[in-house]
Coordinates of N, CA, C and O in Angstrom, one line a residue:
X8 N 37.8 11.8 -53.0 CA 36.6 12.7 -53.2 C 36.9 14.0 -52.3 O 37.3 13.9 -51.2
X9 N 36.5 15.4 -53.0 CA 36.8 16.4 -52.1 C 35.7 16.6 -51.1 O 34.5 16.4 -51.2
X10 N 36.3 17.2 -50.0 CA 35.6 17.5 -48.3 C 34.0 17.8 -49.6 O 34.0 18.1 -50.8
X11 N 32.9 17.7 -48.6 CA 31.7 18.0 -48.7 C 31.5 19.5 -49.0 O 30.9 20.1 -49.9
X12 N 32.2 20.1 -47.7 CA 32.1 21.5 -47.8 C 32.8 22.3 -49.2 O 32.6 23.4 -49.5
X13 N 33.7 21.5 -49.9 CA 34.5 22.4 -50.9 C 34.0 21.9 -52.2 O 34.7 22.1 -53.3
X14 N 33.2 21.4 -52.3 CA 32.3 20.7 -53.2 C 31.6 21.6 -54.2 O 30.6 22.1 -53.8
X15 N 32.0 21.7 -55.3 CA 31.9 23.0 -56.1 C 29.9 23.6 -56.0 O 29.5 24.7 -55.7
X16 N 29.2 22.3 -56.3 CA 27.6 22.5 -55.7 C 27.5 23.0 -54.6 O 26.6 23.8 -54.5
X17 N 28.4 22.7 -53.2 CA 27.5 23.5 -52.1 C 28.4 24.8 -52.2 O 28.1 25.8 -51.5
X18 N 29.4 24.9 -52.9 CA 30.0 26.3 -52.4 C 29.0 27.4 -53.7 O 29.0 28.7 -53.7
X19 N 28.3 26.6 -54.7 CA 27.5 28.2 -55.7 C 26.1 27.9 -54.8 O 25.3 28.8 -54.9
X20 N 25.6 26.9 -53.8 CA 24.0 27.1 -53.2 C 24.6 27.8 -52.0 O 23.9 28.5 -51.3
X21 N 26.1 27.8 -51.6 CA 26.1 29.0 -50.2 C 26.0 29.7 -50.5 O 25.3 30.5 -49.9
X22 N 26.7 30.3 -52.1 CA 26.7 31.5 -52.8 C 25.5 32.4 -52.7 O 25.3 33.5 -52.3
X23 N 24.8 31.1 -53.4 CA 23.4 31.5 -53.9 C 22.2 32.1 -52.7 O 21.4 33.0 -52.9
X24 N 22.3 31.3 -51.5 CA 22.0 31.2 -50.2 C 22.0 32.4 -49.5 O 21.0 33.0 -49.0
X25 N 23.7 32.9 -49.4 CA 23.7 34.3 -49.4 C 23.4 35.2 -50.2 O 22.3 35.8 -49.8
X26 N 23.7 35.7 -51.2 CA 22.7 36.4 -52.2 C 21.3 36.6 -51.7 O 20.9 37.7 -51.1
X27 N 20.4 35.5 -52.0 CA 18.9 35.5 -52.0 C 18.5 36.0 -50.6 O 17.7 37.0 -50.6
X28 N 19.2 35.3 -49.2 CA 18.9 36.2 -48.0 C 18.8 38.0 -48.2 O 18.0 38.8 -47.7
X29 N 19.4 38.2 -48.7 CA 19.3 39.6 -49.4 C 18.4 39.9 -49.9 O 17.9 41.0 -49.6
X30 N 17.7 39.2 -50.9 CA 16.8 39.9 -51.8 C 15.2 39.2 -51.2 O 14.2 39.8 -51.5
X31 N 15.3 37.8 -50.2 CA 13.6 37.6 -50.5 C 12.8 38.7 -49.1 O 11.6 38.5 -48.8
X32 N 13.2 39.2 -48.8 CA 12.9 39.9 -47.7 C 11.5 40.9 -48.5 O 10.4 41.0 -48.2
X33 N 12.4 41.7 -49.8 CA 11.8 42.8 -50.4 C 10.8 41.6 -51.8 O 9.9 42.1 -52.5
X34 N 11.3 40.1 -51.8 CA 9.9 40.2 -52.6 C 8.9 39.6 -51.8 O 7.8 39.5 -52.2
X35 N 9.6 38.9 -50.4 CA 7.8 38.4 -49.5 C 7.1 39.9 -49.2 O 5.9 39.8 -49.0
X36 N 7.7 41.1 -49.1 CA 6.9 42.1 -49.2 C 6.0 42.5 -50.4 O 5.0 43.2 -50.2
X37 N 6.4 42.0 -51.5 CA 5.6 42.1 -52.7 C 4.5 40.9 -52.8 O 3.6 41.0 -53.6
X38 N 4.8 40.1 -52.2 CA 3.8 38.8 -52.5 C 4.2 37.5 -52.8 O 3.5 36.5 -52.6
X39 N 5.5 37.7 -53.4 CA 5.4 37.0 -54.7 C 7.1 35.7 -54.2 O 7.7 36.2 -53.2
X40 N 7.6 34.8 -54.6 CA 8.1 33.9 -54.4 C 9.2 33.9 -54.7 O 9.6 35.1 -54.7
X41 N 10.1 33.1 -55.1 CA 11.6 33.1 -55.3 C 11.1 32.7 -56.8 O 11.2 33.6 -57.7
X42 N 10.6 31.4 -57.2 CA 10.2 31.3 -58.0 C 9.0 31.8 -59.0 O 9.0 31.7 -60.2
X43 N 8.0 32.3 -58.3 CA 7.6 33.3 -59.0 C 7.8 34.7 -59.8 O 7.2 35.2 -60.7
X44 N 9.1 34.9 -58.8 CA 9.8 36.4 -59.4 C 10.3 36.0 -60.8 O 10.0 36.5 -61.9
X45 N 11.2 34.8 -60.5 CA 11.7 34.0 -61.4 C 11.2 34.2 -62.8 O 11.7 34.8 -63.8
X46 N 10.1 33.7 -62.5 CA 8.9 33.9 -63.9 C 8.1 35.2 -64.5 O 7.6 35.3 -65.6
X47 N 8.2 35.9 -63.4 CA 8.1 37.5 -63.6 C 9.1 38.5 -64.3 O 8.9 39.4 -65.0
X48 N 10.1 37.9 -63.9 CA 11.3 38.6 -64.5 C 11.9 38.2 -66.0 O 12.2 38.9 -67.0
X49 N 11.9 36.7 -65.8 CA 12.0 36.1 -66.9 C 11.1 36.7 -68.6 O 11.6 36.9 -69.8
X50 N 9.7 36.9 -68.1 CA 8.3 36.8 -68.7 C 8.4 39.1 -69.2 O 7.8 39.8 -70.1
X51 N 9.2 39.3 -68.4 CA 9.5 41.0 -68.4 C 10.7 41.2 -69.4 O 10.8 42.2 -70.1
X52 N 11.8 40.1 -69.3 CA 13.2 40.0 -70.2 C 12.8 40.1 -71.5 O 12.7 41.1 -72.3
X53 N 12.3 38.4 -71.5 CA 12.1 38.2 -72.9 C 10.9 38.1 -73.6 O 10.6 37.3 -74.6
X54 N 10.1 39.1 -73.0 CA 8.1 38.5 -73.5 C 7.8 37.5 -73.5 O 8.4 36.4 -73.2
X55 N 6.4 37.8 -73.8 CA 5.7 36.2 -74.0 C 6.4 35.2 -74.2 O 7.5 35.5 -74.8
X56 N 6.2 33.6 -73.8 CA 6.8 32.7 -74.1 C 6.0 31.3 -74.2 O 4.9 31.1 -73.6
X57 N 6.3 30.6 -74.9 CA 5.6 29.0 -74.5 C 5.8 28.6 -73.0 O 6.7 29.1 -72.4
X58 N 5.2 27.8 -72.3 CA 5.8 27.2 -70.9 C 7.4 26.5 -71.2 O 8.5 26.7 -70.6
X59 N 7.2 25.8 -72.0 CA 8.7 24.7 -71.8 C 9.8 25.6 -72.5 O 11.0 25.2 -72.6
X60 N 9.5 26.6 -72.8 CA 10.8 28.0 -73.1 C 10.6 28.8 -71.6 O 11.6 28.7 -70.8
X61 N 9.7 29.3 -71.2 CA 9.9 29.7 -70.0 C 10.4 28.8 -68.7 O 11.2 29.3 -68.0
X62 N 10.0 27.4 -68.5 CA 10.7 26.6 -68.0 C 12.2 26.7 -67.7 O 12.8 26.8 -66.6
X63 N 12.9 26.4 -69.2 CA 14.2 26.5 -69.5 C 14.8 27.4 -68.9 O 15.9 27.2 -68.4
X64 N 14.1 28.8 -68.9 CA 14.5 29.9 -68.9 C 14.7 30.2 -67.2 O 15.7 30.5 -66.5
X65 N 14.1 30.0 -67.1 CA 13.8 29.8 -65.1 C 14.4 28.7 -64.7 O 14.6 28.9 -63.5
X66 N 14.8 27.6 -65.1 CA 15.3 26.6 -64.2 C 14.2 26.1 -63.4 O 14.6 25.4 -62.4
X67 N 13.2 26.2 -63.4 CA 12.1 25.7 -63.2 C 11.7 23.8 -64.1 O 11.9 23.5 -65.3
X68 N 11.1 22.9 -63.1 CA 10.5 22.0 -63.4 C 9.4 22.0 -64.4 O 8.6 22.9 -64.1
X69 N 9.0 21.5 -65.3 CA 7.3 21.7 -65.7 C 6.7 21.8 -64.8 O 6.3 22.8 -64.3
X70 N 6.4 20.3 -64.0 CA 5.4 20.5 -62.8 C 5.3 21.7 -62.2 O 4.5 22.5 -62.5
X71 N 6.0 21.9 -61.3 CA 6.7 22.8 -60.7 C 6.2 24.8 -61.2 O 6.0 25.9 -60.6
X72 N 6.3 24.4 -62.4 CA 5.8 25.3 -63.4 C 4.1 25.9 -63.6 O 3.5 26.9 -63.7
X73 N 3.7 24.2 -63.5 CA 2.2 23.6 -63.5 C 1.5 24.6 -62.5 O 0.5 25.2 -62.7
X74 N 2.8 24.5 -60.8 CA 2.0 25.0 -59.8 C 1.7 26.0 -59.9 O 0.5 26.3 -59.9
X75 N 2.9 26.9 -60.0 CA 2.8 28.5 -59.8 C 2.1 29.2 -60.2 O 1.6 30.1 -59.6
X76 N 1.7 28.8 -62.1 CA 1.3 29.7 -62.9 C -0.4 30.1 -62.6 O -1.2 31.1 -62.7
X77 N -0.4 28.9 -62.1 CA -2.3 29.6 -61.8 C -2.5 30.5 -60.6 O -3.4 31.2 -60.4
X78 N -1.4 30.3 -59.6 CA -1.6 31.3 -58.7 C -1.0 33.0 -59.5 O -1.6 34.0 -59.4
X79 N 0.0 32.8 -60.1 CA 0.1 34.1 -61.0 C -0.8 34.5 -61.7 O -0.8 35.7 -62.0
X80 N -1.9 33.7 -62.2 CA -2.8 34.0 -63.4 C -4.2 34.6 -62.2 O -5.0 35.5 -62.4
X81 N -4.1 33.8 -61.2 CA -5.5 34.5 -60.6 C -5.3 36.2 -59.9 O -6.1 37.1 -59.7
X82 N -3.8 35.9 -59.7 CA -3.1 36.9 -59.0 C -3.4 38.3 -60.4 O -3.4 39.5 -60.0
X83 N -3.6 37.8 -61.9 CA -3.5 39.0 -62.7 C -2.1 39.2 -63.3 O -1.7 39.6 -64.4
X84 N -1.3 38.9 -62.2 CA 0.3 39.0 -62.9 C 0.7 38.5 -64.1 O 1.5 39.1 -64.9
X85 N -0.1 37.0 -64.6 CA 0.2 37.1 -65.9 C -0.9 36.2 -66.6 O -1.7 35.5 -66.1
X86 N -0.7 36.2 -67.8 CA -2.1 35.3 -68.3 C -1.9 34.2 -69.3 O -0.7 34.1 -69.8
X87 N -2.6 33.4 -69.6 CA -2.0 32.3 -70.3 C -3.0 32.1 -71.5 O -4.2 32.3 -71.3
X88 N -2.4 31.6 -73.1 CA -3.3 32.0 -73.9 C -2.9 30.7 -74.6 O -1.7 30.6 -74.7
X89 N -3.6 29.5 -75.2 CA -3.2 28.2 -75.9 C -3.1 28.7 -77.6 O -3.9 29.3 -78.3
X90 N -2.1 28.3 -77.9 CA -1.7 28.2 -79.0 C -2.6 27.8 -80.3 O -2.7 26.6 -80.5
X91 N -3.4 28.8 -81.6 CA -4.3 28.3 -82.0 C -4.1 26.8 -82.7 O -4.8 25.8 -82.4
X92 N -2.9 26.9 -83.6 CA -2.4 25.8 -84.5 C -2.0 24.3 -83.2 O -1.6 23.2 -83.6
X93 N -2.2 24.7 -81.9 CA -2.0 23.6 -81.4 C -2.4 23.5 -79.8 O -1.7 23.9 -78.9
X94 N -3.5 23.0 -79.7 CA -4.5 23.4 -78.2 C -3.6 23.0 -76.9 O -3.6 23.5 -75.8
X95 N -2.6 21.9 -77.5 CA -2.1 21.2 -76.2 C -0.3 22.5 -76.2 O 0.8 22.0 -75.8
X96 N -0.2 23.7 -76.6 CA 0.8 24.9 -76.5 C -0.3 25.5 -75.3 O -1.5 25.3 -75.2
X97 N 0.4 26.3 -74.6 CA 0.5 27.7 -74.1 C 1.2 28.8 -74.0 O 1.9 28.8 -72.9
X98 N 1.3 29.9 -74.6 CA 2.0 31.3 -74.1 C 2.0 31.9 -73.5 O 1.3 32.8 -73.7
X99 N 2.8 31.9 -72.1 CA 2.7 33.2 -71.4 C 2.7 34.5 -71.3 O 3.5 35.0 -72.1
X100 N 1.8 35.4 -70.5 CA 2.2 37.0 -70.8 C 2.2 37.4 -69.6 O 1.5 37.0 -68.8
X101 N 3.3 38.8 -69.4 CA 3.4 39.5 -68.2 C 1.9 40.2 -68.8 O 1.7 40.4 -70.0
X102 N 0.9 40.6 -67.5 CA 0.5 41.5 -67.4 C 0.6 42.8 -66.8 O 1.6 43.1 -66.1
X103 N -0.3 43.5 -67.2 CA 0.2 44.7 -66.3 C 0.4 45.3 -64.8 O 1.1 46.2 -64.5
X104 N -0.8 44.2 -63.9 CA -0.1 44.1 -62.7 C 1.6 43.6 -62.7 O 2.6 44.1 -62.3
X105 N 1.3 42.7 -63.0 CA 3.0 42.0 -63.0 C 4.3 43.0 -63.6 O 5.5 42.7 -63.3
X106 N 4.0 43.6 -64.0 CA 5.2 44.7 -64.4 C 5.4 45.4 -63.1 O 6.5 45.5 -62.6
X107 N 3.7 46.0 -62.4 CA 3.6 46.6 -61.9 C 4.2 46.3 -60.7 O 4.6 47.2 -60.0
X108 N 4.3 44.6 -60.4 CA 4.7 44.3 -59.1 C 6.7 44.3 -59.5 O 7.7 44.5 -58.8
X109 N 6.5 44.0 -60.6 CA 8.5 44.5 -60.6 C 9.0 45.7 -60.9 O 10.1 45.7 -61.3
X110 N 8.2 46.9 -60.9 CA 8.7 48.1 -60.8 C 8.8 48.3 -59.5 O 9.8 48.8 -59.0
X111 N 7.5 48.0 -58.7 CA 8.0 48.5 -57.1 C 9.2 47.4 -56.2 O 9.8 47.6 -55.1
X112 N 9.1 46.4 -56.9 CA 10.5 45.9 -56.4 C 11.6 46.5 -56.9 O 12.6 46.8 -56.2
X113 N 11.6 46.8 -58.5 CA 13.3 47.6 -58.0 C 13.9 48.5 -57.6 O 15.0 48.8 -57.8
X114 N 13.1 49.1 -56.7 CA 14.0 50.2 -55.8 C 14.9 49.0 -55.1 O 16.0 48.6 -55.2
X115 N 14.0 48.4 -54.3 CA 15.0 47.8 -53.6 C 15.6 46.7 -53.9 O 16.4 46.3 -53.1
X116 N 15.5 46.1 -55.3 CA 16.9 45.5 -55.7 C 17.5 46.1 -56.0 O 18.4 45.4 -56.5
X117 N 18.0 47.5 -56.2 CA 19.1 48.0 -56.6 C 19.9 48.3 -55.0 O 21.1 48.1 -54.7
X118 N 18.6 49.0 -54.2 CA 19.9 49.0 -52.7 C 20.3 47.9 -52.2 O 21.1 48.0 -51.2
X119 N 19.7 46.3 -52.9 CA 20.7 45.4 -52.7 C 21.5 44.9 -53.3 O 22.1 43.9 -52.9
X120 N 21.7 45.5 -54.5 CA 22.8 45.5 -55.3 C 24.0 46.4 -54.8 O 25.1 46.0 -54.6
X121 N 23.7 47.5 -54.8 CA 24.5 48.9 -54.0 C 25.3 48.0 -53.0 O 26.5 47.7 -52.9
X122 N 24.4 47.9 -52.3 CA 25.0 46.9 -50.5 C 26.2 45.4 -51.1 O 27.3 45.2 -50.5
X123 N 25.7 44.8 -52.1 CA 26.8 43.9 -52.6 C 28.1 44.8 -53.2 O 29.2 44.8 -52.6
X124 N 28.0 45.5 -54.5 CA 29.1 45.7 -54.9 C 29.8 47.1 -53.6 O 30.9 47.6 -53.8
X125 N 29.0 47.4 -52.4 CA 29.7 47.8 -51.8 C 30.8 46.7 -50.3 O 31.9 47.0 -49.8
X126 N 30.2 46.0 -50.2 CA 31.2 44.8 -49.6 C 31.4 44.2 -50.8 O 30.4 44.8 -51.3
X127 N 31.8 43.5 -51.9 CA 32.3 42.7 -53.0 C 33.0 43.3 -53.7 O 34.0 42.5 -54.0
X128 N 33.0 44.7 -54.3 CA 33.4 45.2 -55.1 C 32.8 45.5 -56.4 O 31.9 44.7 -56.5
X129 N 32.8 46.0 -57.3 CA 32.3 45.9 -58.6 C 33.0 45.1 -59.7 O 32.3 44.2 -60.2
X130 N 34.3 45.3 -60.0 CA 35.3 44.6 -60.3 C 35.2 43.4 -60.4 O 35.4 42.7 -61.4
X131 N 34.8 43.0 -59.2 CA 34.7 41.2 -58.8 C 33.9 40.7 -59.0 O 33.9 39.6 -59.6
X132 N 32.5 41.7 -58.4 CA 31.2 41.2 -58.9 C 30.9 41.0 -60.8 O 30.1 40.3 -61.4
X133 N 31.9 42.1 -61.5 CA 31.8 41.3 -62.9 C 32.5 40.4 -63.3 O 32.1 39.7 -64.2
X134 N 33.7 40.2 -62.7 CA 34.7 38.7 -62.8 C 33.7 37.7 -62.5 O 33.1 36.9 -63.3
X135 N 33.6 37.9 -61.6 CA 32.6 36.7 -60.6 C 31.1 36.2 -62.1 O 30.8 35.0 -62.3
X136 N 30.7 36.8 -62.5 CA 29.7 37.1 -63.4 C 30.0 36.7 -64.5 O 29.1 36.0 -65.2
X137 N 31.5 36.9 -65.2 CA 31.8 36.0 -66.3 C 32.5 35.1 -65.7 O 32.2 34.2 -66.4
X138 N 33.2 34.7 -65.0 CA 33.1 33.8 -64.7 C 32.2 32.2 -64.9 O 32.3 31.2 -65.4
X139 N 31.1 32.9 -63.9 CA 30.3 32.0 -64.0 C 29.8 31.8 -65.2 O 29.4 30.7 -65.5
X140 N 29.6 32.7 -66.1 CA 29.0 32.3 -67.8 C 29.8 31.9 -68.5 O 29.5 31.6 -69.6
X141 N 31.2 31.6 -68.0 CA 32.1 30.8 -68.3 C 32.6 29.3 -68.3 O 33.2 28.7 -69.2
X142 N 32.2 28.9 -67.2 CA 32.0 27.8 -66.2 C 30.8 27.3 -66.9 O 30.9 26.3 -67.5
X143 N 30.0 27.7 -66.9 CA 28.6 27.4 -67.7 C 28.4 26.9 -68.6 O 27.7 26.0 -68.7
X144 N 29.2 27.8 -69.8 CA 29.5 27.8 -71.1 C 30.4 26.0 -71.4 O 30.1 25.1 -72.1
X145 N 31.5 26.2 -70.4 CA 32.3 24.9 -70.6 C 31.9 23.6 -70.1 O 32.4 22.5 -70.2
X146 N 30.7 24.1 -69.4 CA 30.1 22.7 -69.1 C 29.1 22.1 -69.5 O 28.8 21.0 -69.1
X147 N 28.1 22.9 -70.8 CA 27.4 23.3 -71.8 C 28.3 22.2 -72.9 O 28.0 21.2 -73.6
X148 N 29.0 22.6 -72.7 CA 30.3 21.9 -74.3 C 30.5 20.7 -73.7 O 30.2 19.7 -74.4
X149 N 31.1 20.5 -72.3 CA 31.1 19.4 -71.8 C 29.5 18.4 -72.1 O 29.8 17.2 -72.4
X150 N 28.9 18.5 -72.0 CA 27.5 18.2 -71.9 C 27.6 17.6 -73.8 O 27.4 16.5 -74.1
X151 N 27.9 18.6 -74.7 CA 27.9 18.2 -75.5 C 28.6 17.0 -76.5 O 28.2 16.3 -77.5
X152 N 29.8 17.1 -75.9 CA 30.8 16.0 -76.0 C 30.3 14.8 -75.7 O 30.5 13.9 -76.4
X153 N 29.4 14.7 -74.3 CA 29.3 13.4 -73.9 C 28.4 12.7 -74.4 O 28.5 11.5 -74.5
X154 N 27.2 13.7 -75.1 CA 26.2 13.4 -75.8 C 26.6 12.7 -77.1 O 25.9 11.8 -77.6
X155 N 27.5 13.0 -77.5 CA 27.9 12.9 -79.1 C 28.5 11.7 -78.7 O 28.1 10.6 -79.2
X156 N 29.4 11.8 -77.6 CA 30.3 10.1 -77.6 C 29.1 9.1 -77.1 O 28.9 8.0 -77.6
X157 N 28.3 9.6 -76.3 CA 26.9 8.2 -76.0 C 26.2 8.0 -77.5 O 26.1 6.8 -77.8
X158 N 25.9 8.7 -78.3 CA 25.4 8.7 -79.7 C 26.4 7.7 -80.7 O 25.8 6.8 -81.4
X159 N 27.9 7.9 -80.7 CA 28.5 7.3 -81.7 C 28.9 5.8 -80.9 O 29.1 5.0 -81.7
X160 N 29.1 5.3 -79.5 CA 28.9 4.2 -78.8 C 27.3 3.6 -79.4 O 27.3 2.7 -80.2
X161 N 26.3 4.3 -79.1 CA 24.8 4.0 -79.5 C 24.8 3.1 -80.8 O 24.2 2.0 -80.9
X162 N 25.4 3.6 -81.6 CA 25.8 3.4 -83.5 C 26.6 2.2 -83.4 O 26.7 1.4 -84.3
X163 N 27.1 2.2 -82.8 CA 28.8 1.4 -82.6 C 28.1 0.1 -82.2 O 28.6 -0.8 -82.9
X164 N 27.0 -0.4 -81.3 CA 26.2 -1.0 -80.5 C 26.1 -1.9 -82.0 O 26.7 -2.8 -82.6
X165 N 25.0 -1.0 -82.2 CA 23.9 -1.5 -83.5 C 24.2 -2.4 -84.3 O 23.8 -3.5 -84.6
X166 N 25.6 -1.3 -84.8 CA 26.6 -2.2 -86.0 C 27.1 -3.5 -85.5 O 27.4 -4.2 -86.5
X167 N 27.5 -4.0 -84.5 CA 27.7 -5.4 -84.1 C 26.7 -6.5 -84.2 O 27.1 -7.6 -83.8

């Protein structure tokens, strides 16, 4: 088994660890959470959403999900509307506070972007970038492989 420390999980949470020291500074100035930006940004990308698409999209838990959103929704940041054809759906929506609160955050995500690709490089920081949607991608496929072999074992079971 490899050292703990070279352990491909703790070396993308040191990654990630450093990164975020960078950025939560400028959103506990705005209010708002690691996970809430999360959902702010997310909800600003790709519009409205159901929860278990915004979920996905966040890496967020449902529960988890359960918590936040009412503190966003009293907050105004965003609002939640149930699905007519189906009461137990909900859609999310950025409002217009909530835009409002990620326009005044990106000034300063961009001077901590500036500040990375000036110690990182730019170059690297896009290697680094496909990279990882690379890594992703193949472990996505991996993911799918195993599914398929548990499924045709599953079948294989039956027929006995």
């Amino acid at each position: 088994m490899r050292p703990f420390s070279q352990s491909l999980p703790m070396a993308l949470l040191r990654a990630r660890e450093a990164v975020m020291r960078l950025f939560r500074p400028g959103l506990r100035k705005r209010g708002v959470t690691e996970q809430q930006w999360r959902i702010l940004r997310a909800l600003a990308h790709s519009g409205s959403m159901e929860i278990t698409e915004l979920a996905q999209m966040t890496f967020l838990l449902a529960p988890s999900l359960s918590r936040i959103l009412p503190e966003l929704e009293r907050r105004r940041l965003v609002s939640r509307k149930q699905v007519d054809s189906d009461l137990r759906r909900s859609v999310i929506r950025l409002e217009p506070q909530g835009l409002r609160v990620i326009a005044s955050h990106a000034p300063y995500s961009e001077v901590v972007y500036a500040q990375i690709l000036k110690r990182f490089g730019e170059r690297k920081l896009t290697q680094l970038t496909e990279l990882l949607r690379e890594l992703e991608q193949a472990l996505e496929a991996l993911d799918l492989e195993r599914e398929s072999a548990a499924k045709r074992n599953h079948r294989k079971a039956l027929e006995r």
